[in-house]
Amino acid sequence: MIGFFLKERASWILFFVFLQLLVLTMGYLDTSIPFLSTVYITFISCLSFVIFITIRYGKETRFYKHLQSLEPSFDLTAIPEANSPFEAITSERISEQVQVFKNQLDELQISLEQEKDDMLNWIHEVKTPLTTLQLMIERTKDPVLRSQLMYEWLRIHLLLDQQLHQKRIPFIQNDLYIEKTNVQKLLFQEIKSLRQWCMQKRIGFDISLETEEVLTDAKWLGFIIRQLLTNAVKYSENSDIHIRGTSKEGITTLSIKDFGQGIAPRDLSRIFDKGFTGTANHQHHAATGMGLYLADEVAKSLLITFKVESTVGEGTRFSLIFAKENELIRIARM
């Protein structure tokens, strides 16, 4: 701060130095004035000036030191009291600007909430004709056409579902309901919703669960499983998907393994990044790069840990490692 202060007062300091040099020059040139007297006067003046500058430094920088120490998101009450007219102008302008920003932020938040509500309403409205469309497709007599239409219908359904949950994730803590959940029932529901797609790609499921129940939120766990199954089916063909459930020392693990194209080693650390679609899968134009990102965000709220193992050309295994029950009971009570 002292460097800023001296730089701010540089012109005043230089002017004072100029005056002292002027006095010394006059004492040197004018023989009627004792030169030692001018030196003494200059010395007293410089000493007084240093003391004056030191006092003014402490007084004039107190306000700005306080401002400099404030956090970026400070409250208006944290602005120090002004002790000079210039400090009062600074304080007033900061207060006015902060208030303007707060008003703009409130307006943006209201607008964002309105946009979110409109989007959720739109998604729910679209689901009605989508359900009707499903019934119409199921009545189609041509099996090949029916299969193709159901595949496209499923893509729309999954994208809408993904968008719906994406809007809800920021408020997931208000939506959690921790209870004993039947994992087998959840798996069968999600597999049933993908059956037409699986039939088209000749994919089956091999399920073996040591434990059928976990303590979690059924709706959000279903969303995570849906994303993993969708990925497994998307990148597999003519093979089974193995689903295993194990329990050891109070920790339940659910793994989903496919025998598809696998994930390149350079991509493994990035698969949960928002919008990442993989460096080897750009031919899949339908990929949004949001499924695994959203699944990971939900898993964090449910205290579920992801473990991924993959070999290119051999397949991928996603493992969901559930937290111990006492940890989930703690977040359920929050």
mmCIF file of C-alpha atoms in Angstrom:
data_model
loop_
_atom_site.group_PDB
_atom_site.id
_atom_site.type_symbol
_atom_site.label_atom_id
_atom_site.label_comp_id
_atom_site.label_asym_id
_atom_site.label_seq_id
_atom_site.Cartn_x
_atom_site.Cartn_y
_atom_site.Cartn_z
ATOM 1 C CA MET A 1 0.000 0.000 0.000
ATOM 2 C CA ILE A 2 2.879 2.422 0.763
ATOM 3 C CA GLY A 3 4.060 2.151 -2.850
ATOM 4 C CA PHE A 4 0.596 3.184 -4.143
ATOM 5 C CA PHE A 5 0.509 6.049 -1.654
ATOM 6 C CA LEU A 6 3.916 7.434 -2.695
ATOM 7 C CA LYS A 7 3.018 7.057 -6.365
ATOM 8 C CA GLU A 8 -0.269 8.897 -5.780
ATOM 9 C CA ARG A 9 1.587 11.741 -3.973
ATOM 10 C CA ALA A 10 4.624 11.759 -6.295
ATOM 11 C CA SER A 11 3.849 15.194 -7.756
ATOM 12 C CA TRP A 12 3.489 16.756 -4.279
ATOM 13 C CA ILE A 13 6.742 15.137 -3.090
ATOM 14 C CA LEU A 14 8.622 16.298 -6.196
ATOM 15 C CA PHE A 15 7.252 19.815 -5.735
ATOM 16 C CA PHE A 16 8.459 19.841 -2.100
ATOM 17 C CA VAL A 17 11.916 18.602 -3.165
ATOM 18 C CA PHE A 18 11.995 21.342 -5.807
ATOM 19 C CA LEU A 19 11.204 23.993 -3.160
ATOM 20 C CA GLN A 20 13.991 22.745 -0.883
ATOM 21 C CA LEU A 21 16.475 22.785 -3.738
ATOM 22 C CA LEU A 22 15.315 26.297 -4.582
ATOM 23 C CA VAL A 23 15.961 27.440 -0.995
ATOM 24 C CA LEU A 24 19.437 25.863 -1.003
ATOM 25 C CA THR A 25 20.234 27.478 -4.348
ATOM 26 C CA MET A 26 19.171 30.905 -3.114
ATOM 27 C CA GLY A 27 21.241 30.452 0.087
ATOM 28 C CA TYR A 28 24.241 29.457 -1.989
ATOM 29 C CA LEU A 29 23.939 32.324 -4.494
ATOM 30 C CA ASP A 30 22.904 35.086 -2.076
ATOM 31 C CA THR A 31 25.907 35.894 0.077
ATOM 32 C CA SER A 32 23.789 38.011 2.431
ATOM 33 C CA ILE A 33 22.043 34.805 3.619
ATOM 34 C CA PRO A 34 24.163 32.404 5.670
ATOM 35 C CA PHE A 35 24.313 29.124 3.738
ATOM 36 C CA LEU A 36 24.366 27.022 6.919
ATOM 37 C CA SER A 37 21.079 28.613 7.939
ATOM 38 C CA THR A 38 19.442 27.571 4.671
ATOM 39 C CA VAL A 39 20.799 24.040 5.141
ATOM 40 C CA TYR A 40 19.389 23.961 8.664
ATOM 41 C CA ILE A 41 16.005 25.243 7.484
ATOM 42 C CA THR A 42 15.963 22.655 4.676
ATOM 43 C CA PHE A 43 16.819 19.872 7.125
ATOM 44 C CA ILE A 44 14.044 20.906 9.529
ATOM 45 C CA SER A 45 11.597 21.180 6.626
ATOM 46 C CA CYS A 46 12.477 17.704 5.283
ATOM 47 C CA LEU A 47 12.190 16.143 8.755
ATOM 48 C CA SER A 48 8.818 17.812 9.284
ATOM 49 C CA PHE A 49 7.689 16.696 5.849
ATOM 50 C CA VAL A 50 8.646 13.050 6.533
ATOM 51 C CA ILE A 51 6.714 13.125 9.821
ATOM 52 C CA PHE A 52 3.770 14.761 8.041
ATOM 53 C CA ILE A 53 3.816 12.177 5.212
ATOM 54 C CA THR A 54 3.939 9.307 7.735
ATOM 55 C CA ILE A 55 0.913 10.640 9.631
ATOM 56 C CA ARG A 56 -1.029 11.279 6.441
ATOM 57 C CA TYR A 57 -0.175 7.800 5.140
ATOM 58 C CA GLY A 58 -1.776 6.150 8.169
ATOM 59 C CA LYS A 59 -4.836 8.374 7.991
ATOM 60 C CA GLU A 60 -5.427 8.376 4.237
ATOM 61 C CA THR A 61 -4.846 4.670 3.591
ATOM 62 C CA ARG A 62 -6.945 3.276 6.471
ATOM 63 C CA PHE A 63 -10.146 3.412 4.391
ATOM 64 C CA TYR A 64 -8.543 1.824 1.308
ATOM 65 C CA LYS A 65 -6.740 -0.892 3.295
ATOM 66 C CA HIS A 66 -10.117 -1.913 4.684
ATOM 67 C CA LEU A 67 -11.595 -2.013 1.175
ATOM 68 C CA GLN A 68 -8.653 -4.057 -0.078
ATOM 69 C CA SER A 69 -9.146 -6.649 2.678
ATOM 70 C CA LEU A 70 -12.845 -7.230 1.880
ATOM 71 C CA GLU A 71 -13.968 -10.480 0.239
ATOM 72 C CA PRO A 72 -15.184 -10.253 -3.384
ATOM 73 C CA SER A 73 -18.786 -10.849 -2.227
ATOM 74 C CA PHE A 74 -18.807 -8.325 0.631
ATOM 75 C CA ASP A 75 -21.934 -6.850 2.167
ATOM 76 C CA LEU A 76 -22.686 -3.131 2.058
ATOM 77 C CA THR A 77 -22.383 -2.956 5.841
ATOM 78 C CA ALA A 78 -18.724 -4.011 5.503
ATOM 79 C CA ILE A 79 -17.756 -0.769 3.738
ATOM 80 C CA PRO A 80 -15.667 1.282 6.208
ATOM 81 C CA GLU A 81 -16.817 4.690 7.425
ATOM 82 C CA ALA A 82 -15.525 7.574 5.318
ATOM 83 C CA ASN A 83 -13.358 10.185 7.050
ATOM 84 C CA SER A 84 -12.847 12.582 4.155
ATOM 85 C CA PRO A 85 -14.918 14.029 1.293
ATOM 86 C CA PHE A 86 -13.142 11.856 -1.323
ATOM 87 C CA GLU A 87 -13.633 8.728 0.772
ATOM 88 C CA ALA A 88 -17.305 9.645 1.133
ATOM 89 C CA ILE A 89 -17.645 9.901 -2.659
ATOM 90 C CA THR A 90 -15.920 6.512 -3.086
ATOM 91 C CA SER A 91 -18.072 4.855 -0.424
ATOM 92 C CA GLU A 92 -21.272 6.274 -1.885
ATOM 93 C CA ARG A 93 -20.461 5.207 -5.432
ATOM 94 C CA ILE A 94 -19.499 1.675 -4.324
ATOM 95 C CA SER A 95 -22.753 1.348 -2.365
ATOM 96 C CA GLU A 96 -24.800 2.538 -5.330
ATOM 97 C CA GLN A 97 -23.022 0.184 -7.754
ATOM 98 C CA VAL A 98 -23.348 -2.820 -5.447
ATOM 99 C CA GLN A 99 -27.058 -2.098 -5.050
ATOM 100 C CA VAL A 100 -27.465 -1.901 -8.824
ATOM 101 C CA PHE A 101 -25.711 -5.272 -9.218
ATOM 102 C CA LYS A 102 -27.902 -6.809 -6.516
ATOM 103 C CA ASN A 103 -31.047 -5.586 -8.237
ATOM 104 C CA GLN A 104 -29.835 -6.985 -11.557
ATOM 105 C CA LEU A 105 -28.967 -10.300 -9.886
ATOM 106 C CA ASP A 106 -32.436 -10.519 -8.327
ATOM 107 C CA GLU A 107 -34.018 -9.893 -11.721
ATOM 108 C CA LEU A 108 -31.812 -12.554 -13.347
ATOM 109 C CA GLN A 109 -32.677 -15.075 -10.629
ATOM 110 C CA ILE A 110 -36.383 -14.419 -11.065
ATOM 111 C CA SER A 111 -35.995 -14.747 -14.837
ATOM 112 C CA LEU A 112 -33.998 -17.977 -14.440
ATOM 113 C CA GLU A 113 -36.608 -19.459 -12.105
ATOM 114 C CA GLN A 114 -39.349 -18.525 -14.538
ATOM 115 C CA GLU A 115 -37.415 -20.078 -17.419
ATOM 116 C CA LYS A 116 -36.870 -23.278 -15.397
ATOM 117 C CA ASP A 117 -40.574 -23.493 -14.512
ATOM 118 C CA ASP A 118 -41.528 -22.897 -18.144
ATOM 119 C CA MET A 119 -39.114 -25.609 -19.292
ATOM 120 C CA LEU A 120 -40.465 -28.120 -16.747
ATOM 121 C CA ASN A 121 -44.041 -27.310 -17.743
ATOM 122 C CA TRP A 122 -43.128 -27.711 -21.409
ATOM 123 C CA ILE A 123 -41.514 -31.105 -20.764
ATOM 124 C CA HIS A 124 -44.589 -32.317 -18.885
ATOM 125 C CA GLU A 125 -46.836 -31.036 -21.697
ATOM 126 C CA VAL A 126 -44.770 -32.846 -24.327
ATOM 127 C CA LYS A 127 -44.991 -36.115 -22.390
ATOM 128 C CA THR A 128 -48.737 -36.343 -23.070
ATOM 129 C CA PRO A 129 -48.532 -36.505 -26.903
ATOM 130 C CA LEU A 130 -45.411 -38.652 -26.514
ATOM 131 C CA THR A 131 -47.403 -41.230 -24.559
ATOM 132 C CA THR A 132 -50.128 -41.120 -27.201
ATOM 133 C CA LEU A 133 -47.498 -41.580 -29.901
ATOM 134 C CA GLN A 134 -46.168 -44.664 -28.098
ATOM 135 C CA LEU A 135 -49.626 -46.243 -28.087
ATOM 136 C CA MET A 136 -49.999 -45.519 -31.795
ATOM 137 C CA ILE A 137 -46.593 -47.040 -32.553
ATOM 138 C CA GLU A 138 -47.446 -50.184 -30.592
ATOM 139 C CA ARG A 139 -50.496 -50.672 -32.832
ATOM 140 C CA THR A 140 -48.351 -50.571 -35.970
ATOM 141 C CA LYS A 141 -48.540 -53.961 -37.700
ATOM 142 C CA ASP A 142 -45.229 -53.813 -39.541
ATOM 143 C CA PRO A 143 -42.670 -55.118 -36.977
ATOM 144 C CA VAL A 144 -39.674 -53.512 -38.702
ATOM 145 C CA LEU A 145 -41.355 -50.113 -38.915
ATOM 146 C CA ARG A 146 -42.609 -50.464 -35.338
ATOM 147 C CA SER A 147 -39.093 -51.217 -34.110
ATOM 148 C CA GLN A 148 -37.626 -48.232 -35.956
ATOM 149 C CA LEU A 149 -40.332 -45.875 -34.708
ATOM 150 C CA MET A 150 -39.948 -47.115 -31.132
ATOM 151 C CA TYR A 151 -36.204 -46.525 -31.299
ATOM 152 C CA GLU A 152 -36.706 -42.889 -32.374
ATOM 153 C CA TRP A 153 -39.463 -42.480 -29.790
ATOM 154 C CA LEU A 154 -37.117 -43.798 -27.106
ATOM 155 C CA ARG A 155 -34.409 -41.310 -28.094
ATOM 156 C CA ILE A 156 -36.865 -38.426 -27.692
ATOM 157 C CA HIS A 157 -38.106 -39.847 -24.392
ATOM 158 C CA LEU A 158 -34.581 -40.206 -22.979
ATOM 159 C CA LEU A 159 -33.558 -36.705 -24.062
ATOM 160 C CA LEU A 160 -36.664 -35.212 -22.416
ATOM 161 C CA ASP A 161 -36.025 -37.227 -19.272
ATOM 162 C CA GLN A 162 -32.409 -36.058 -19.219
ATOM 163 C CA GLN A 163 -33.471 -32.437 -19.638
ATOM 164 C CA LEU A 164 -36.064 -32.773 -16.873
ATOM 165 C CA HIS A 165 -33.546 -34.137 -14.378
ATOM 166 C CA GLN A 166 -30.923 -31.584 -15.423
ATOM 167 C CA LYS A 167 -33.284 -28.795 -14.369
ATOM 168 C CA ARG A 168 -34.016 -30.530 -11.059
ATOM 169 C CA ILE A 169 -30.444 -31.391 -10.060
ATOM 170 C CA PRO A 170 -29.595 -27.938 -8.590
ATOM 171 C CA PHE A 171 -32.412 -28.519 -6.077
ATOM 172 C CA ILE A 172 -31.817 -32.237 -5.551
ATOM 173 C CA GLN A 173 -31.236 -31.862 -1.792
ATOM 174 C CA ASN A 174 -34.857 -30.711 -1.430
ATOM 175 C CA ASP A 175 -36.080 -33.705 -3.450
ATOM 176 C CA LEU A 176 -34.248 -36.606 -1.789
ATOM 177 C CA TYR A 177 -36.240 -39.308 -0.026
ATOM 178 C CA ILE A 178 -33.916 -41.915 1.444
ATOM 179 C CA GLU A 179 -35.526 -45.319 1.902
ATOM 180 C CA LYS A 180 -34.947 -49.014 1.359
ATOM 181 C CA THR A 181 -35.011 -49.442 -2.419
ATOM 182 C CA ASN A 182 -35.425 -52.661 -4.372
ATOM 183 C CA VAL A 183 -32.579 -52.534 -6.905
ATOM 184 C CA GLN A 184 -33.834 -55.551 -8.862
ATOM 185 C CA LYS A 185 -37.216 -53.907 -9.398
ATOM 186 C CA LEU A 186 -35.530 -50.694 -10.553
ATOM 187 C CA LEU A 187 -33.316 -52.604 -12.984
ATOM 188 C CA PHE A 188 -36.243 -54.495 -14.489
ATOM 189 C CA GLN A 189 -38.184 -51.239 -14.960
ATOM 190 C CA GLU A 190 -35.301 -49.568 -16.772
ATOM 191 C CA ILE A 191 -34.537 -52.636 -18.893
ATOM 192 C CA LYS A 192 -38.205 -52.899 -19.856
ATOM 193 C CA SER A 193 -38.189 -49.289 -21.096
ATOM 194 C CA LEU A 194 -35.202 -50.155 -23.353
ATOM 195 C CA ARG A 195 -36.510 -53.503 -24.608
ATOM 196 C CA GLN A 196 -37.296 -52.398 -28.184
ATOM 197 C CA TRP A 197 -33.847 -50.895 -28.583
ATOM 198 C CA CYS A 198 -32.229 -54.011 -27.071
ATOM 199 C CA MET A 199 -34.216 -56.289 -29.387
ATOM 200 C CA GLN A 200 -33.145 -54.214 -32.367
ATOM 201 C CA LYS A 201 -29.465 -54.552 -31.366
ATOM 202 C CA ARG A 202 -29.848 -58.177 -30.156
ATOM 203 C CA ILE A 203 -28.695 -57.372 -26.631
ATOM 204 C CA GLY A 204 -29.608 -59.431 -23.558
ATOM 205 C CA PHE A 205 -29.061 -59.042 -19.825
ATOM 206 C CA ASP A 206 -27.413 -61.346 -17.302
ATOM 207 C CA ILE A 207 -28.381 -60.222 -13.803
ATOM 208 C CA SER A 208 -27.055 -61.599 -10.511
ATOM 209 C CA LEU A 209 -27.665 -59.694 -7.269
ATOM 210 C CA GLU A 210 -26.409 -60.844 -3.864
ATOM 211 C CA THR A 211 -28.464 -58.138 -2.204
ATOM 212 C CA GLU A 212 -31.630 -56.702 -3.709
ATOM 213 C CA GLU A 213 -32.100 -53.680 -1.416
ATOM 214 C CA VAL A 214 -30.042 -50.566 -0.765
ATOM 215 C CA LEU A 215 -30.717 -47.429 1.263
ATOM 216 C CA THR A 216 -30.994 -44.608 -1.257
ATOM 217 C CA ASP A 217 -33.434 -42.448 -3.228
ATOM 218 C CA ALA A 218 -35.274 -44.703 -5.684
ATOM 219 C CA LYS A 219 -36.126 -42.029 -8.253
ATOM 220 C CA TRP A 220 -32.614 -40.602 -8.530
ATOM 221 C CA LEU A 221 -30.942 -44.023 -8.431
ATOM 222 C CA GLY A 222 -33.233 -45.020 -11.304
ATOM 223 C CA PHE A 223 -31.957 -42.013 -13.239
ATOM 224 C CA ILE A 224 -28.316 -43.057 -12.703
ATOM 225 C CA ILE A 225 -29.036 -46.663 -13.773
ATOM 226 C CA ARG A 226 -30.926 -45.373 -16.820
ATOM 227 C CA GLN A 227 -27.897 -43.380 -17.994
ATOM 228 C CA LEU A 228 -25.528 -46.321 -17.507
ATOM 229 C CA LEU A 229 -27.832 -48.808 -19.258
ATOM 230 C CA THR A 230 -28.423 -46.373 -22.117
ATOM 231 C CA ASN A 231 -24.673 -45.987 -22.632
ATOM 232 C CA ALA A 232 -24.122 -49.736 -22.405
ATOM 233 C CA VAL A 233 -26.785 -50.450 -25.046
ATOM 234 C CA LYS A 234 -25.690 -47.558 -27.259
ATOM 235 C CA TYR A 235 -22.127 -48.840 -27.619
ATOM 236 C CA SER A 236 -22.870 -52.601 -27.709
ATOM 237 C CA GLU A 237 -24.337 -55.038 -30.203
ATOM 238 C CA ASN A 238 -24.994 -58.790 -30.348
ATOM 239 C CA SER A 239 -23.891 -59.353 -26.750
ATOM 240 C CA ASP A 240 -25.131 -59.543 -23.168
ATOM 241 C CA ILE A 241 -24.836 -56.857 -20.535
ATOM 242 C CA HIS A 242 -23.776 -58.277 -17.173
ATOM 243 C CA ILE A 243 -25.220 -56.701 -14.027
ATOM 244 C CA ARG A 244 -23.819 -57.801 -10.685
ATOM 245 C CA GLY A 245 -24.659 -56.738 -7.137
ATOM 246 C CA THR A 246 -22.350 -57.546 -4.212
ATOM 247 C CA SER A 247 -22.214 -56.580 -0.558
ATOM 248 C CA LYS A 248 -19.130 -56.615 1.665
ATOM 249 C CA GLU A 249 -18.648 -55.086 5.135
ATOM 250 C CA GLY A 250 -21.835 -53.042 4.825
ATOM 251 C CA ILE A 251 -20.879 -51.590 1.438
ATOM 252 C CA THR A 252 -23.007 -52.535 -1.582
ATOM 253 C CA THR A 253 -21.574 -52.436 -5.096
ATOM 254 C CA LEU A 254 -23.629 -52.575 -8.285
ATOM 255 C CA SER A 255 -21.703 -53.098 -11.524
ATOM 256 C CA ILE A 256 -22.892 -52.865 -15.118
ATOM 257 C CA LYS A 257 -20.548 -54.380 -17.695
ATOM 258 C CA ASP A 258 -20.972 -54.282 -21.441
ATOM 259 C CA PHE A 259 -18.898 -55.913 -24.155
ATOM 260 C CA GLY A 260 -18.956 -52.998 -26.564
ATOM 261 C CA GLN A 261 -16.254 -50.821 -28.057
ATOM 262 C CA GLY A 262 -14.832 -49.649 -24.739
ATOM 263 C CA ILE A 263 -13.344 -46.289 -23.762
ATOM 264 C CA ALA A 264 -9.916 -45.067 -24.833
ATOM 265 C CA PRO A 265 -7.472 -44.683 -21.891
ATOM 266 C CA ARG A 266 -6.994 -40.984 -22.688
ATOM 267 C CA ASP A 267 -10.758 -40.441 -22.280
ATOM 268 C CA LEU A 268 -11.311 -42.259 -18.971
ATOM 269 C CA SER A 269 -10.502 -39.235 -16.812
ATOM 270 C CA ARG A 270 -12.869 -37.016 -18.819
ATOM 271 C CA ILE A 271 -16.016 -39.115 -19.285
ATOM 272 C CA PHE A 272 -17.817 -37.325 -16.436
ATOM 273 C CA ASP A 273 -16.993 -33.861 -17.796
ATOM 274 C CA LYS A 274 -19.932 -31.818 -18.983
ATOM 275 C CA GLY A 275 -20.418 -32.092 -22.738
ATOM 276 C CA PHE A 276 -17.598 -34.606 -23.299
ATOM 277 C CA THR A 277 -18.546 -37.174 -25.964
ATOM 278 C CA GLY A 278 -15.268 -39.046 -26.383
ATOM 279 C CA THR A 279 -12.506 -38.691 -28.949
ATOM 280 C CA ALA A 280 -13.325 -42.017 -30.596
ATOM 281 C CA ASN A 281 -17.121 -41.710 -30.727
ATOM 282 C CA HIS A 282 -17.745 -38.666 -32.870
ATOM 283 C CA GLN A 283 -19.664 -40.816 -35.303
ATOM 284 C CA HIS A 284 -22.434 -41.055 -32.679
ATOM 285 C CA HIS A 285 -24.044 -37.733 -33.525
ATOM 286 C CA ALA A 286 -26.851 -38.339 -31.020
ATOM 287 C CA ALA A 287 -24.422 -38.184 -28.084
ATOM 288 C CA THR A 288 -24.869 -35.054 -25.959
ATOM 289 C CA GLY A 289 -22.113 -35.653 -23.433
ATOM 290 C CA MET A 290 -24.588 -34.949 -20.618
ATOM 291 C CA GLY A 291 -25.676 -38.419 -19.447
ATOM 292 C CA LEU A 292 -22.621 -39.405 -17.415
ATOM 293 C CA TYR A 293 -22.091 -35.843 -16.216
ATOM 294 C CA LEU A 294 -25.622 -35.695 -14.780
ATOM 295 C CA ALA A 295 -25.315 -39.218 -13.356
ATOM 296 C CA ASP A 296 -22.119 -38.200 -11.558
ATOM 297 C CA GLU A 297 -23.760 -35.062 -10.152
ATOM 298 C CA VAL A 298 -26.648 -37.136 -8.770
ATOM 299 C CA ALA A 299 -24.259 -39.797 -7.425
ATOM 300 C CA LYS A 300 -22.406 -37.175 -5.377
ATOM 301 C CA SER A 301 -25.659 -36.151 -3.666
ATOM 302 C CA LEU A 302 -26.456 -39.806 -2.912
ATOM 303 C CA LEU A 303 -22.898 -40.461 -1.632
ATOM 304 C CA ILE A 304 -22.378 -42.988 -4.429
ATOM 305 C CA THR A 305 -18.863 -43.439 -5.814
ATOM 306 C CA PHE A 306 -18.217 -44.307 -9.465
ATOM 307 C CA LYS A 307 -15.524 -46.749 -10.510
ATOM 308 C CA VAL A 308 -14.847 -47.233 -14.219
ATOM 309 C CA GLU A 309 -12.813 -49.976 -15.898
ATOM 310 C CA SER A 310 -12.557 -50.200 -19.650
ATOM 311 C CA THR A 311 -10.535 -51.862 -22.402
ATOM 312 C CA VAL A 312 -10.862 -50.697 -25.993
ATOM 313 C CA GLY A 313 -12.593 -53.370 -28.058
ATOM 314 C CA GLU A 314 -13.526 -55.467 -25.018
ATOM 315 C CA GLY A 315 -16.044 -53.377 -23.119
ATOM 316 C CA THR A 316 -16.613 -51.195 -20.064
ATOM 317 C CA ARG A 317 -17.601 -51.833 -16.460
ATOM 318 C CA PHE A 318 -19.277 -49.094 -14.419
ATOM 319 C CA SER A 319 -19.459 -49.817 -10.692
ATOM 320 C CA LEU A 320 -21.683 -47.935 -8.259
ATOM 321 C CA ILE A 321 -20.277 -48.123 -4.738
ATOM 322 C CA PHE A 322 -22.976 -47.151 -2.229
ATOM 323 C CA ALA A 323 -22.185 -45.437 1.046
ATOM 324 C CA LYS A 324 -22.726 -47.155 4.388
ATOM 325 C CA GLU A 325 -26.236 -46.843 5.747
ATOM 326 C CA ASN A 326 -25.306 -44.615 8.692
ATOM 327 C CA GLU A 327 -23.864 -42.004 6.294
ATOM 328 C CA LEU A 328 -27.082 -41.998 4.257
ATOM 329 C CA ILE A 329 -29.206 -41.730 7.407
ATOM 330 C CA ARG A 330 -27.199 -38.620 8.283
ATOM 331 C CA ILE A 331 -27.995 -36.843 4.975
ATOM 332 C CA ALA A 332 -31.622 -38.016 5.205
ATOM 333 C CA ARG A 333 -31.973 -36.111 8.475
ATOM 334 C CA MET A 334 -30.483 -32.890 7.113
#
